[in-house]
Short mmCIF file of C-alpha atoms in Angstrom, two decimals:
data_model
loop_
_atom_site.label_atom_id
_atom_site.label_comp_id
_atom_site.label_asym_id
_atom_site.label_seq_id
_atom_site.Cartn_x
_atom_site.Cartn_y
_atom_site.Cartn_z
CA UNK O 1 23.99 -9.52 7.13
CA UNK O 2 22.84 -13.14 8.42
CA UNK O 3 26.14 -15.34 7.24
CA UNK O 4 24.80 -15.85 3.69
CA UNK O 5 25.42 -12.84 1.50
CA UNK O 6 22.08 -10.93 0.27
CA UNK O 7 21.54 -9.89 -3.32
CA UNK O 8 18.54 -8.10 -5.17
CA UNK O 9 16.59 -11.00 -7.04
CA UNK O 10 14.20 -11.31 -9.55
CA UNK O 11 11.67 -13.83 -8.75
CA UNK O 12 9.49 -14.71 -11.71
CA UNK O 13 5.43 -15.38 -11.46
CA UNK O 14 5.07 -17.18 -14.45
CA UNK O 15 7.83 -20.14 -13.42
CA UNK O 16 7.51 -19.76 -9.40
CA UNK O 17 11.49 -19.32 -9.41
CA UNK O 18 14.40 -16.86 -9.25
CA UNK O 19 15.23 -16.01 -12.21
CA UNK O 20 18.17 -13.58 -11.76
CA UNK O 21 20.15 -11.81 -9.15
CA UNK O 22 22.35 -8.35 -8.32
CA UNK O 23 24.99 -8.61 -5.98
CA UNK O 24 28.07 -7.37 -5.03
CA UNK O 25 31.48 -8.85 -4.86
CA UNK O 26 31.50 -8.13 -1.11
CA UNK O 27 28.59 -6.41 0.19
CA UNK O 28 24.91 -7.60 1.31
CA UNK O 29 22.98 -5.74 -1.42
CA UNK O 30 19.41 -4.88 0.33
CA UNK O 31 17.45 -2.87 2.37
CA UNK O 32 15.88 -1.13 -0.20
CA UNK O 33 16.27 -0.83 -4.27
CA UNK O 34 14.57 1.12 -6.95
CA UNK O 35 13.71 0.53 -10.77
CA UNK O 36 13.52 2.66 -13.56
CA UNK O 37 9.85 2.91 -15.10
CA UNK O 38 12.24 1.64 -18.74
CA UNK O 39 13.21 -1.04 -16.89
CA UNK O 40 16.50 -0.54 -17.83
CA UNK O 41 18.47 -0.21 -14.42
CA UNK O 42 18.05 -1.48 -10.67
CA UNK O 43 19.45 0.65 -8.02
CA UNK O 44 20.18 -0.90 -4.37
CA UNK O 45 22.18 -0.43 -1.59
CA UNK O 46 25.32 -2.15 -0.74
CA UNK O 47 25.89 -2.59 2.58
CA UNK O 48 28.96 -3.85 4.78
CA UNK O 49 27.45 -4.39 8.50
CA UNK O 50 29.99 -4.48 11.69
CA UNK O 51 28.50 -6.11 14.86
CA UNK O 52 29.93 -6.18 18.16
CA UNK O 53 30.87 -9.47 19.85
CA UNK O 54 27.49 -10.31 20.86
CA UNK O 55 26.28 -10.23 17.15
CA UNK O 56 24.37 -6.99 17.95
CA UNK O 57 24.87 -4.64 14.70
CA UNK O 58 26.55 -1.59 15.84
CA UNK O 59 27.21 0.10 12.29
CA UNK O 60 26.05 -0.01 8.50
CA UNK O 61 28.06 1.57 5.85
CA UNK O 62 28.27 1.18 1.77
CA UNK O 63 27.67 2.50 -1.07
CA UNK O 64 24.79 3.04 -3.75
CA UNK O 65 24.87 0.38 -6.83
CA UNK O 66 23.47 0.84 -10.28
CA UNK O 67 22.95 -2.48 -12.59
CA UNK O 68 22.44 -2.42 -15.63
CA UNK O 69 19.71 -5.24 -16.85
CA UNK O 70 22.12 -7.78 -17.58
CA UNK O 71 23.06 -7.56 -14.23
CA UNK O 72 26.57 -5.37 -14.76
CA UNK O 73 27.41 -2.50 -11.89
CA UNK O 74 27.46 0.62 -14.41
CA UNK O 75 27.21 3.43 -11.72
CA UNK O 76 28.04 3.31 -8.04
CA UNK O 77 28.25 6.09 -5.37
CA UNK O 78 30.97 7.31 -2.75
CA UNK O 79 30.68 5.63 0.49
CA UNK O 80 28.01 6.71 2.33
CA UNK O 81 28.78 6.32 6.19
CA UNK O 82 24.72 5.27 7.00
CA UNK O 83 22.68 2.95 6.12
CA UNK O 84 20.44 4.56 3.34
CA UNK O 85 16.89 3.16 3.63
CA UNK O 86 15.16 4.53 0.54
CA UNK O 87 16.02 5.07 -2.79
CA UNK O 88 13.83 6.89 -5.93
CA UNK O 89 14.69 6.49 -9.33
CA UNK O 90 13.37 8.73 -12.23
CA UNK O 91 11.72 7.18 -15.12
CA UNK O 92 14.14 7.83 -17.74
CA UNK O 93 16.81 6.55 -15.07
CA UNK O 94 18.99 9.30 -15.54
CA UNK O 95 18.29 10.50 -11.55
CA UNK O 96 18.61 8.99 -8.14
CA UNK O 97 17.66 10.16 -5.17
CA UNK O 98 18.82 8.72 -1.92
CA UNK O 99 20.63 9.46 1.30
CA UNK O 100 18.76 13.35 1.69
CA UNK O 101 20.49 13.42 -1.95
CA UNK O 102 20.03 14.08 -5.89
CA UNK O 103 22.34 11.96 -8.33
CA UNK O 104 22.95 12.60 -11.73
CA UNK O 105 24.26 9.75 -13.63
CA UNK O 106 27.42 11.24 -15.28
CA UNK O 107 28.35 9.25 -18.31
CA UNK O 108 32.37 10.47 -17.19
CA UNK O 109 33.83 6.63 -17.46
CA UNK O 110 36.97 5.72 -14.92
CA UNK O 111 37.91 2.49 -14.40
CA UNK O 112 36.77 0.47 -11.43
CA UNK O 113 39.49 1.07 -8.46
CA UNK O 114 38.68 -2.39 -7.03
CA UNK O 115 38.93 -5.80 -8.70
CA UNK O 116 36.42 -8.26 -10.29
CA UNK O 117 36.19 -11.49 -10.72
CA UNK O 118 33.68 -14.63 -9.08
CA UNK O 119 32.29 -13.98 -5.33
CA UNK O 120 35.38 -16.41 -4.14
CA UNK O 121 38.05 -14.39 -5.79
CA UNK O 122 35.67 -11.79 -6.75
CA UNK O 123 33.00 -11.11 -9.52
CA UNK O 124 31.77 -7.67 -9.26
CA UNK O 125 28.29 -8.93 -9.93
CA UNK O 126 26.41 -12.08 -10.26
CA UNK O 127 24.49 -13.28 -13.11
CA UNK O 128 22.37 -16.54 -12.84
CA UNK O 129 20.27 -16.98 -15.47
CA UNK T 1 34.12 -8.13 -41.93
CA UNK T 2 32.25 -10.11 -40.26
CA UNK T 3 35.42 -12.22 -38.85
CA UNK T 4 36.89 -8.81 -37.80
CA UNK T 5 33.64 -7.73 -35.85
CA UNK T 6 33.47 -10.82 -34.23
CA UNK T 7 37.23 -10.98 -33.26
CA UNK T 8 36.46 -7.04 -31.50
CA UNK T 9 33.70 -8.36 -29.77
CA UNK T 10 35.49 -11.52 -28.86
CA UNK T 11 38.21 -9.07 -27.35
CA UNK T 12 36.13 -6.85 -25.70
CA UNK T 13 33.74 -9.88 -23.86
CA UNK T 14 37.21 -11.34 -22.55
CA UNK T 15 38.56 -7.91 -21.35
CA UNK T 16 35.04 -7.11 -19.65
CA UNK T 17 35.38 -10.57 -18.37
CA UNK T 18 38.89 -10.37 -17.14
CA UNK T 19 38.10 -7.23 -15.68
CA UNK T 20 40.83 -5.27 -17.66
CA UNK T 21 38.18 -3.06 -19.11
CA UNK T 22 35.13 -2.91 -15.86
CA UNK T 23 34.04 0.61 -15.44
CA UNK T 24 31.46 2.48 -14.03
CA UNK T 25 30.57 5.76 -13.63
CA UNK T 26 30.33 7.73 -10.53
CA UNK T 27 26.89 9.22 -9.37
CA UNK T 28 26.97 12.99 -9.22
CA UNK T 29 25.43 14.72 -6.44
CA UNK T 30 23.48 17.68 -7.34
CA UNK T 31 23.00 20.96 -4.84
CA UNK T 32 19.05 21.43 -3.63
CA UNK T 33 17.83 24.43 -2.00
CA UNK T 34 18.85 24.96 1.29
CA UNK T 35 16.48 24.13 3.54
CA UNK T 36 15.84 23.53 7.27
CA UNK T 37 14.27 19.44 8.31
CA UNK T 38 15.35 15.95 7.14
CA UNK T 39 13.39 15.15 3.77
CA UNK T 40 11.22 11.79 4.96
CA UNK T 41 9.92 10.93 1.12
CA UNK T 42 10.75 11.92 -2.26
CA UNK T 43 9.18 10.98 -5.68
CA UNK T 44 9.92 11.80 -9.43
CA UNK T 45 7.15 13.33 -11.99
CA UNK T 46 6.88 11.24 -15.22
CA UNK T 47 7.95 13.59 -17.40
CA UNK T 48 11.46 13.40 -15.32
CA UNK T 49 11.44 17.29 -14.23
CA UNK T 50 10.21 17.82 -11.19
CA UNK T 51 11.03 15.76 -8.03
CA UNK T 52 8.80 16.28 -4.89
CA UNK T 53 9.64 15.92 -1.31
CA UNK T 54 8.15 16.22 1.89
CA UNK T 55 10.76 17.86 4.25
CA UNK T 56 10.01 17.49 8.19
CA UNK T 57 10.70 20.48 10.43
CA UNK T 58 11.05 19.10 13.98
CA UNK T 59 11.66 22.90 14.73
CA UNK T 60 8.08 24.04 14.10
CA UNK T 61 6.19 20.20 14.09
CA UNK T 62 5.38 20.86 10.48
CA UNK T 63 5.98 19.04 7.25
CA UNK T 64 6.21 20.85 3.85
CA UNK T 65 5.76 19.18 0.41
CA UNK T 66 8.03 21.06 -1.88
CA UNK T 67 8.53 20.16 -5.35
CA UNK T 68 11.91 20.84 -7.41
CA UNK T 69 12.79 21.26 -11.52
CA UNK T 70 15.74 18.82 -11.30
CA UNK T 71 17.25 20.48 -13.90
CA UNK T 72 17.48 24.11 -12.01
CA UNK T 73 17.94 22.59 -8.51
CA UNK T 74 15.08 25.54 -8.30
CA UNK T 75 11.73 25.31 -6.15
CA UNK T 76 8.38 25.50 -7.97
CA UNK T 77 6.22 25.58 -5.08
CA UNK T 78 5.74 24.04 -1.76
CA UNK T 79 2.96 23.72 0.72
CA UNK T 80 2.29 22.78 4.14
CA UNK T 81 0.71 19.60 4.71
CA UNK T 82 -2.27 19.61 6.98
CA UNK T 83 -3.30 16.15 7.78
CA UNK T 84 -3.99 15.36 11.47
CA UNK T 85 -3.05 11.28 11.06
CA UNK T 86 -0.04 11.80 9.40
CA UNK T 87 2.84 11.50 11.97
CA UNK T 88 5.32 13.93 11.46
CA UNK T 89 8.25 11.49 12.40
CA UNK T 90 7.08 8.22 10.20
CA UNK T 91 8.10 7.58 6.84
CA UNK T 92 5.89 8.79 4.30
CA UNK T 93 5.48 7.38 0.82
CA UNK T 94 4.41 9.54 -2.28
CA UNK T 95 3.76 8.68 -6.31
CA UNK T 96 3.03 10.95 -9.58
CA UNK T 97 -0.13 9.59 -11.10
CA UNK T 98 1.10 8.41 -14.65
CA UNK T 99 -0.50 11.85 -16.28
CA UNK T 100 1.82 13.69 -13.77
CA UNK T 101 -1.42 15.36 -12.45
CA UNK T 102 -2.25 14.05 -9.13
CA UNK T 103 0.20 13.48 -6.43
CA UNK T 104 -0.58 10.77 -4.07
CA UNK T 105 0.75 11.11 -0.48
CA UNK T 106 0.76 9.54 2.49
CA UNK T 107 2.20 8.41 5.67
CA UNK T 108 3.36 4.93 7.74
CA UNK T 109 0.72 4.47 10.26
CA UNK T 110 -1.99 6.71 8.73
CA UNK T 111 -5.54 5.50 7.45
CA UNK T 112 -5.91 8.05 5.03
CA UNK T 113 -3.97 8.96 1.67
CA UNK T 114 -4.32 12.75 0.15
CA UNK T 115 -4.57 13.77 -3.71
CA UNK T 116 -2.99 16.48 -4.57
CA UNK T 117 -3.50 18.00 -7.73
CA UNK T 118 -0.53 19.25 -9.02
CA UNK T 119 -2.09 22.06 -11.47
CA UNK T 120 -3.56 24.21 -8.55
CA UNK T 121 -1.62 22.46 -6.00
CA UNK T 122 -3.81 21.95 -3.14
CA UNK T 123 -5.81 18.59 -2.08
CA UNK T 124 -8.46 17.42 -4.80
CA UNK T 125 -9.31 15.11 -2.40
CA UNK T 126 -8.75 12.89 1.28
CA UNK T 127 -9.08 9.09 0.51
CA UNK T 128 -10.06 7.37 4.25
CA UNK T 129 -9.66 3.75 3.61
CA UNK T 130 -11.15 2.57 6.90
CA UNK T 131 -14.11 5.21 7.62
CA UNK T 132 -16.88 3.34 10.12
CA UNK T 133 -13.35 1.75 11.95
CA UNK T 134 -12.93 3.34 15.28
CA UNK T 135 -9.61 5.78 15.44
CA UNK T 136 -8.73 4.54 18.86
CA UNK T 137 -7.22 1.34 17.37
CA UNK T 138 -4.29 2.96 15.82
CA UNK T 139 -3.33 5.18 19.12
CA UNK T 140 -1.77 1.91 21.14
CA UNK T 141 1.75 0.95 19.99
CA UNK T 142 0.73 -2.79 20.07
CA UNK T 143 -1.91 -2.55 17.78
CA UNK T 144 -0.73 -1.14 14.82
CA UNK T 145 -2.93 0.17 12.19
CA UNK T 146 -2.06 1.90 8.89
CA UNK T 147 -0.16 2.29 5.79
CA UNK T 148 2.94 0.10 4.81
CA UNK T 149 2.93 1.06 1.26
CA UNK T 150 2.14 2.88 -1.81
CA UNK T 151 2.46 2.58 -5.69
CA UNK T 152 0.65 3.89 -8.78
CA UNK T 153 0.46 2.39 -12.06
CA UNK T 154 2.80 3.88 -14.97
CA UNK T 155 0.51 3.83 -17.29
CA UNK T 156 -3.08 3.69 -16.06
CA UNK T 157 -4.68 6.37 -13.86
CA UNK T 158 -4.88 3.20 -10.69
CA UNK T 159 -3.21 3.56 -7.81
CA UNK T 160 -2.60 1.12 -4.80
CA UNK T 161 -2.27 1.16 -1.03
CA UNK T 162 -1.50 -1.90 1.46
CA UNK T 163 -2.12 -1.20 5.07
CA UNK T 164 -1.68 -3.61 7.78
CA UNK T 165 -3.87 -4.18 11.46
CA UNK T 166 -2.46 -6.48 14.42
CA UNK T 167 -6.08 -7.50 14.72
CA UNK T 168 -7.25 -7.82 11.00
CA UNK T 169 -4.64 -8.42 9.30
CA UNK T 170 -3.44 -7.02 5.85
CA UNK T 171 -5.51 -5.08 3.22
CA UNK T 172 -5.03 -4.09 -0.33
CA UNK T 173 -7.26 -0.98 -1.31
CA UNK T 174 -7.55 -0.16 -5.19
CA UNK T 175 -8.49 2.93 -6.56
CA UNK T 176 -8.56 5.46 -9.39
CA UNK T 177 -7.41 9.10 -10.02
CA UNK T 178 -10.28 9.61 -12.53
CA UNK T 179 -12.85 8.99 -9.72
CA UNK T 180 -10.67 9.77 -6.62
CA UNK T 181 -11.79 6.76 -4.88
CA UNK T 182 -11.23 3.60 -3.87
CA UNK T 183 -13.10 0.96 -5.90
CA UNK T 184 -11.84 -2.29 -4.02
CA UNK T 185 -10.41 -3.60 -1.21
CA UNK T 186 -9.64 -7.17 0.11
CA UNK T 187 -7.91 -8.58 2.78
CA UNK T 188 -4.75 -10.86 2.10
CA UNK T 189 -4.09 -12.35 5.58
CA UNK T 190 -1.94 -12.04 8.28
CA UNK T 191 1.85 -10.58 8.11
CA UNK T 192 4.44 -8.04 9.69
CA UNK T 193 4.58 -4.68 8.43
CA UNK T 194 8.41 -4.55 8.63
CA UNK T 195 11.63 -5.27 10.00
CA UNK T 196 14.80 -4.95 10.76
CA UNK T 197 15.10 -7.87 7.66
CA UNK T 198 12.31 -7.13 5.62
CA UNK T 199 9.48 -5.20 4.39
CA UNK T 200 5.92 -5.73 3.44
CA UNK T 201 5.36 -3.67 -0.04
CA UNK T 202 2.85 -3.25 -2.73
CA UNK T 203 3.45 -2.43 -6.17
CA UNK T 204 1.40 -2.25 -9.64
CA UNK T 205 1.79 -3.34 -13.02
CA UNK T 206 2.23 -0.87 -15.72
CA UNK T 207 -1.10 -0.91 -16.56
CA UNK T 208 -2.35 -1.03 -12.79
CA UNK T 209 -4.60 -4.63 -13.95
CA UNK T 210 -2.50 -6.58 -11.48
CA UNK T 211 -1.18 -5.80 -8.20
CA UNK T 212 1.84 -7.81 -6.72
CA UNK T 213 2.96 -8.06 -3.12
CA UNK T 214 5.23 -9.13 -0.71
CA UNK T 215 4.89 -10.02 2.23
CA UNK T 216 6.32 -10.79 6.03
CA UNK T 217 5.78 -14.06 7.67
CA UNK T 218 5.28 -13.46 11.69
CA UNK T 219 8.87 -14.98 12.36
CA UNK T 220 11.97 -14.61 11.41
CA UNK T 221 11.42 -17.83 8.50
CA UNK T 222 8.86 -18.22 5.74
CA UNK T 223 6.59 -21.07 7.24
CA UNK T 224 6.55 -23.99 4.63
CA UNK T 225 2.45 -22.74 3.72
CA UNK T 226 3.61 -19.28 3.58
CA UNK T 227 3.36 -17.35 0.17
CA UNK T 228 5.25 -14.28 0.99
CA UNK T 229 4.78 -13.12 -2.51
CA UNK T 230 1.41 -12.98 -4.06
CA UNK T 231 -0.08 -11.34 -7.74
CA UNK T 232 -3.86 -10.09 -7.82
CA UNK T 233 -6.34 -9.50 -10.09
CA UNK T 234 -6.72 -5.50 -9.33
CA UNK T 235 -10.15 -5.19 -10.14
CA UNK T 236 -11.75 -8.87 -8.49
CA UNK T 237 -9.02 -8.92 -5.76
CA UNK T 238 -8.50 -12.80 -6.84
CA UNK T 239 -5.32 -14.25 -6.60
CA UNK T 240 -3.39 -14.95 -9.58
CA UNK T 241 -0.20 -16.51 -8.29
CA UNK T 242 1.87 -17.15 -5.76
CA UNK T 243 5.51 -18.09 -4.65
CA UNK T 244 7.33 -18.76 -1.47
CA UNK T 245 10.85 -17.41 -2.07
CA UNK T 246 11.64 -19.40 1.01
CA UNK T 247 13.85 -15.96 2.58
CA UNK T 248 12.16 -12.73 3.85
CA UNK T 249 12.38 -10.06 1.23
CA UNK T 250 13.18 -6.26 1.84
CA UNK T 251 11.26 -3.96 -0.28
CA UNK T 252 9.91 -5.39 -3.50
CA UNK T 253 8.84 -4.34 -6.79
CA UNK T 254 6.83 -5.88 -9.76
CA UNK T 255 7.65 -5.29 -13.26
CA UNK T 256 7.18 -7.07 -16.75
CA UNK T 257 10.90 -7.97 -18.01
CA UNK T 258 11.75 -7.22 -21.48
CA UNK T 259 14.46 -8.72 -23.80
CA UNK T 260 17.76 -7.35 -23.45
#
């Protein structure tokens, strides 16, 4: 949103430093996230934001993202038009809600429509550990 | 064996690498009762069945909590909320006490949070966090006074609220659902509520013994003394630890990171 692109991170106490982070290939990932109470997924929102000339925002679009620990996208949404400001997960991570919406995580697999790779020429997430 | 495992898993790292093989799944959106308002908060019992929301009606200036099996899509109940300091417009911010018992609920801006108990489900009790301050305070949009955030522990009956005052900066109030009070409170300094870049937040550990938060500088960078995230001691209020992550942070959540 701000010329660097924004990820979710994981900052740790114990060391003072960021430990790991969630991004997408393209989009600022921010605004708002959830965890599961396992641990086992953080959801955000992936945003792409258009600005007029004067750098004023004038829309925010994207898409919900679901990581798996590691750091891999394993569930996303369909583009929501908005920017969605909050998102609950349930504790056994198996439902989202977000966007006035309920999500079921359907375990139906289809490959991803868009490519990966590194941020220059395109990983679909970012690992540092 | 072995050699032949290895070789699979060899194949499938480079495809997942190569992208040949990424895939996700798609989130499904399931139907909820039809109802009139915009829902303005929404939490998820522990036991993963029932998901409450508050839905605000501008139609009738009236917000009803309503809570949902998720696996019917069917209403169990629903109430009206009756608290005079809750805005119907602002955000409000609820969480299942880890028994699934209570429900804690409350709203930006307001200096109270409600109990509800979700057996009978009415109020078991109204929490005021600032009682002797004077209500006038809050009234003038300078001089905001209230709630930022909310959280409750996943495993202990402790919950947490931060609330922020232009004049006194921010405080973190502790309490419990066995006693349906708060047992401490501390202040933790200066710092914006929110932004269009950030967000102040609160959250627990699973065992509600520490409480983590982060924090907005007053400008748009994290001053080089600034700590804009901080770990307490949840029953002394002293600080733990702290770290300046040296770029505003959005909402924020602490959790204990197991092995993967």
């Amino acid at each position: 949103m701000f010329g660097k692109k924004a990820c979710l991170e994981i900052w740790s106490f114990a060391t003072g430093k960021l430990t790991q982070t969630y991004c997408d290939a393209n989009l600022n990932v921010e605004v708002t996230f959830a965890t599961a109470k396992t641990n086992s997924i953080v959801v955000g929102f992936a945003a792409q934001v258009h600005k007029d000339f004067e750098g004023h925002i004038e829309k925010v679009n994207g898409r919900i993202i679901v990581w798996n620990a590691p750091g891999n996208i394993v569930s996303e949404s369909q583009e929501f038009p908005n920017l969605v400001r909050d998102i609950v997960v349930s504790p056994d991570s198996n439902w989202i809600f977000a966007a006035q919406t309920l999500f079921s995580r359907d375990s139906h697999m289809r490959h991803a429509s868009r490519p990966a790779g590194n941020e220059a020429g395109g990983a679909a997430f970012r690992v540092r550990p | 064996m072995r050699t032949a495992r290895v070789a699979i898993e060899a194949t499938l790292w480079l495809l997942f690498t190569s992208g040949l093989a990424f895939a996700t799944d798609m989130l499904k959106a399931v139907g909820l009762p039809p109802a009139e308002g915009t829902i303005v908060s929404a939490a998820f019992s522990p036991d993963n069945i029932h998901l409450a929301i508050i839905r605000s009606n501008a139609s009738d200036r009236q917000n009803e909590l309503h809570v949902l099996d998720v696996r019917t899509g069917k209403e169990v109940s629903h109430v009206s909320v009756q608290e005079e300091s809750f805005r119907q417009d602002s955000q409000h911010a609820m969480s299942y006490s880890s028994d699934g018992r209570y429900l804690l609920l409350t709203a930006t801006g307001a200096d109270a949070v409600l109990v509800f108990d979700t057996t009978e489900f009415q109020v078991a009790k109204r929490i005021v966090l600032h009682p002797l301050a004077r209500p006038l305070l809050s009234q003038r949009p300078n001089n905001f006074r209230g709630v930022i955030s909310l959280a409750t522990a996943s495993k202990a009956d402790i919950f947490g609220v931060l609330t922020h005052d232009e004049l006194r900066g921010n405080e973190i109030f502790i309490g419990s659902f066995s006693s349906l009070a708060i047992s401490k409170s501390w202040s933790i300094g200066q710092g914006r509520t929110f932004s269009q870049i950030g967000h102040s937040a609160l959250s627990l550990a699973d065992d509600g013994l520490q409480v983590a938060v982060s924090i907005l500088p007053e400008g748009n960078k994290v001053p080089k003394n600034f700590d804009n995230l901080r770990l307490y001691d949840s029953k002394t209020g002293s600080p733990l630890n702290m770290i300046r992550t040296g770029a505003l942070i959005g909402r924020s959540k602490y959790y204990q990171i197991r092995p993967y």
